[in-house]
Tab-separated table of C-alpha atoms in Angstrom:
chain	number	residue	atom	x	y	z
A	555	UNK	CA	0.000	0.000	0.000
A	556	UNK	CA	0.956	3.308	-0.258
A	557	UNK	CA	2.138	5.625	2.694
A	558	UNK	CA	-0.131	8.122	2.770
A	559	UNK	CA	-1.077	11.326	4.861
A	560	UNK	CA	-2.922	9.483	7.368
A	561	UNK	CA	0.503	7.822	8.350
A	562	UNK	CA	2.512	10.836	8.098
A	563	UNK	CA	0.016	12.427	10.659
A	564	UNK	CA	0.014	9.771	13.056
A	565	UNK	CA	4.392	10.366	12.977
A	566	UNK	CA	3.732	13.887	13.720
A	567	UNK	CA	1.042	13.401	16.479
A	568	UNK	CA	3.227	10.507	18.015
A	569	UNK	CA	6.595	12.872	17.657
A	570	UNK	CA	4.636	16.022	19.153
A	571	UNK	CA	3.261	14.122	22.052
A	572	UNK	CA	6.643	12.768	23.083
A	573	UNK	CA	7.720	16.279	22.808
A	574	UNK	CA	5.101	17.295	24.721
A	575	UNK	CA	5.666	14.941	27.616
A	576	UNK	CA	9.595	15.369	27.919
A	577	UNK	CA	9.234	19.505	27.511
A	578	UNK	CA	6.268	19.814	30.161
A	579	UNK	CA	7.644	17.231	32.893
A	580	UNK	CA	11.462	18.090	32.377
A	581	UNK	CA	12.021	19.235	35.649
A	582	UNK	CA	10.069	16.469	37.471
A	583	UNK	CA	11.642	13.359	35.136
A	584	UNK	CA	15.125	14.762	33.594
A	585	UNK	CA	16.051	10.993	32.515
A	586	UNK	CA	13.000	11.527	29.837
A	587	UNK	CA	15.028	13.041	27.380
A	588	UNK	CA	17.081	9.810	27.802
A	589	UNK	CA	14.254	7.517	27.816
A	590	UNK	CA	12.587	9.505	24.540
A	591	UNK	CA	16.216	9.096	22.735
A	592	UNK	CA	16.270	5.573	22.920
A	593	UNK	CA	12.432	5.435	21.726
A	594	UNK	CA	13.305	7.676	18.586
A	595	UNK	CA	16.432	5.287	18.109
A	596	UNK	CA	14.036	2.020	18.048
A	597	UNK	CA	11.750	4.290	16.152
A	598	UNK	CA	13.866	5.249	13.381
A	599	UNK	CA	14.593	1.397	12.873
A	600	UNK	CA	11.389	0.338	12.344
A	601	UNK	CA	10.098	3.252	10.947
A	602	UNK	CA	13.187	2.267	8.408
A	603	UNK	CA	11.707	-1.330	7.852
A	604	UNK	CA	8.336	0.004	7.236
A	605	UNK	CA	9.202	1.907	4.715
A	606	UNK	CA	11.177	-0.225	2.870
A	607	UNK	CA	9.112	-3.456	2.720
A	608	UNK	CA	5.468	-2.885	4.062
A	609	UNK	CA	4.553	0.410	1.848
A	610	UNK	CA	5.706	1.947	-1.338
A	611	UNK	CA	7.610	5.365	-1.903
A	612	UNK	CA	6.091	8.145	-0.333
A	613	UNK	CA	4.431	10.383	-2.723
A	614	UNK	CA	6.572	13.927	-2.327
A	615	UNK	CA	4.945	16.530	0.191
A	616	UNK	CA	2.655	19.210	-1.746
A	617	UNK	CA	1.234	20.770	1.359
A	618	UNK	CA	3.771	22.237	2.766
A	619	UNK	CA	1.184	25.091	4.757
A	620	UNK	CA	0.100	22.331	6.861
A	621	UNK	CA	3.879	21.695	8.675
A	622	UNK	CA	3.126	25.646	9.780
A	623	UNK	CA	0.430	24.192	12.166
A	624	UNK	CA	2.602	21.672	14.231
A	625	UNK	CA	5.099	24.437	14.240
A	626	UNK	CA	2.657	26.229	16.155
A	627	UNK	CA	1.628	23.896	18.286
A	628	UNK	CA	5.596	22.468	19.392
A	629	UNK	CA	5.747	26.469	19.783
A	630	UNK	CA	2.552	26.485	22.104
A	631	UNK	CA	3.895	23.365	24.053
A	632	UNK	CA	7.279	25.198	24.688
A	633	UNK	CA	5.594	28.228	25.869
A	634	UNK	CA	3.784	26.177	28.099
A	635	UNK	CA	6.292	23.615	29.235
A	636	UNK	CA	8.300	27.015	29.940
A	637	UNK	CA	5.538	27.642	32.618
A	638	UNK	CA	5.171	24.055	34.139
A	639	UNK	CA	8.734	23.691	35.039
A	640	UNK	CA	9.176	27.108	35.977
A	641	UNK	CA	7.005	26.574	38.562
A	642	UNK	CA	7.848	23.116	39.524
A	643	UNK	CA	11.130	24.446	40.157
A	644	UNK	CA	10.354	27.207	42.376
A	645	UNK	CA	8.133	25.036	44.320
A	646	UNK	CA	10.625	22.349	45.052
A	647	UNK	CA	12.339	22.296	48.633
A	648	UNK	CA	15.679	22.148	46.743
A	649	UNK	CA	14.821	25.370	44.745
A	650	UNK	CA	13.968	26.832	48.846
A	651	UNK	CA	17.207	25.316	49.729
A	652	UNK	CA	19.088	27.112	47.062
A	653	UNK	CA	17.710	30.550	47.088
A	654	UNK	CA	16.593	30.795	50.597
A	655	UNK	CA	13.494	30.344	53.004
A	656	UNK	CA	10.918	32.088	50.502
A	657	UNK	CA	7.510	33.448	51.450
A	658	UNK	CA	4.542	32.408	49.221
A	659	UNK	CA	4.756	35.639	47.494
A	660	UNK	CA	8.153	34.717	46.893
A	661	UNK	CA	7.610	31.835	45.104
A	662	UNK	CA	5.154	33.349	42.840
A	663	UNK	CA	7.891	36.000	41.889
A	664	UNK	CA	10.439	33.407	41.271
A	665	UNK	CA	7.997	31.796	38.882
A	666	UNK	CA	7.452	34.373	37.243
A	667	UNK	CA	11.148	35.552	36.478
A	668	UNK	CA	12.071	31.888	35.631
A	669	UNK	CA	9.237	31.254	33.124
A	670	UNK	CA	10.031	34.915	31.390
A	671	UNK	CA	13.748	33.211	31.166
A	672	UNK	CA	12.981	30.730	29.546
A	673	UNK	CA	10.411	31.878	27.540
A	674	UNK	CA	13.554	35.094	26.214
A	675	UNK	CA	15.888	31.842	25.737
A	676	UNK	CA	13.094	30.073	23.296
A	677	UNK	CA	12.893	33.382	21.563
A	678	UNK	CA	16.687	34.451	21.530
A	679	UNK	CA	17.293	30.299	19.544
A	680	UNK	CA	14.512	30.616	17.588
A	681	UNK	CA	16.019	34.077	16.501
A	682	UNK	CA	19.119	33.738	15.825
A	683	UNK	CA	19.785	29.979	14.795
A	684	UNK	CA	18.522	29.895	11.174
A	685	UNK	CA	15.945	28.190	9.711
A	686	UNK	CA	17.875	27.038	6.667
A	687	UNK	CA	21.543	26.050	6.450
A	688	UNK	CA	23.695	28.024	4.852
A	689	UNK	CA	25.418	25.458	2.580
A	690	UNK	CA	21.671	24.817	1.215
């Protein structure tokens, strides 16, 4: 059979889910990015093997428009992940530990400051690392 869009969308939606789960829970699992390597690795393989013996080429991409809405969404999911471990970090008795006895008010400010951080690092990368290589 052919490989259609129907399989291409379930790769995306699988891909932007495991994105989704290592981004938002980074701070409360950090051996997910591990875990998520070695799935991609296994992935790859017999993504590999499908491709060469269950389906037939792919037929070449002619909507490209449709890539710009998972590029919001990963975008949406960092924005939010941002938050989530922004504030699981300031909430942890290690993060009290490290910066001091903090009042509740405190915590909400360190939050804050942490989650515009990261949100100014997404921005800054997505700036200034290019879309497109330059020996394309």
């Amino acid at each position: 059979p052919p490989y259609t869009s129907d399989d291409t969308f379930d790769d995306l939606i699988e891909m932007v889910v495991q994105f989704g789960y290592v981004t938002l829970f980074a701070a409360a699992f950090p051996m997910g990015a591990a875990w998520a390597l070695l799935a991609n690795v296994v992935e790859e393989r017999s993504d590999l093997l499908k491709l060469l013996y269950s389906f037939r080429r792919p037929a070449p991409a002619r909507n490209v428009r449709a890539l710009a809405v998972w590029f919001r969404i990963v975008g949406a999911i960092g924005v939010a992940s941002a938050l989530t471990n922004a504030a699981m970090v300031a909430t942890t008795r290690q993060a009290t530990a490290l910066f001091g006895a903090a009042a509740a008010a405190d915590d909400a400010l360190l939050v804050l400051l942490l989650e515009h951080a990261l949100i100014i690092a997404m921005w800054l990368i997505v700036t200034l690392v290019p879309a497109e290589s330059h020996a394309v």
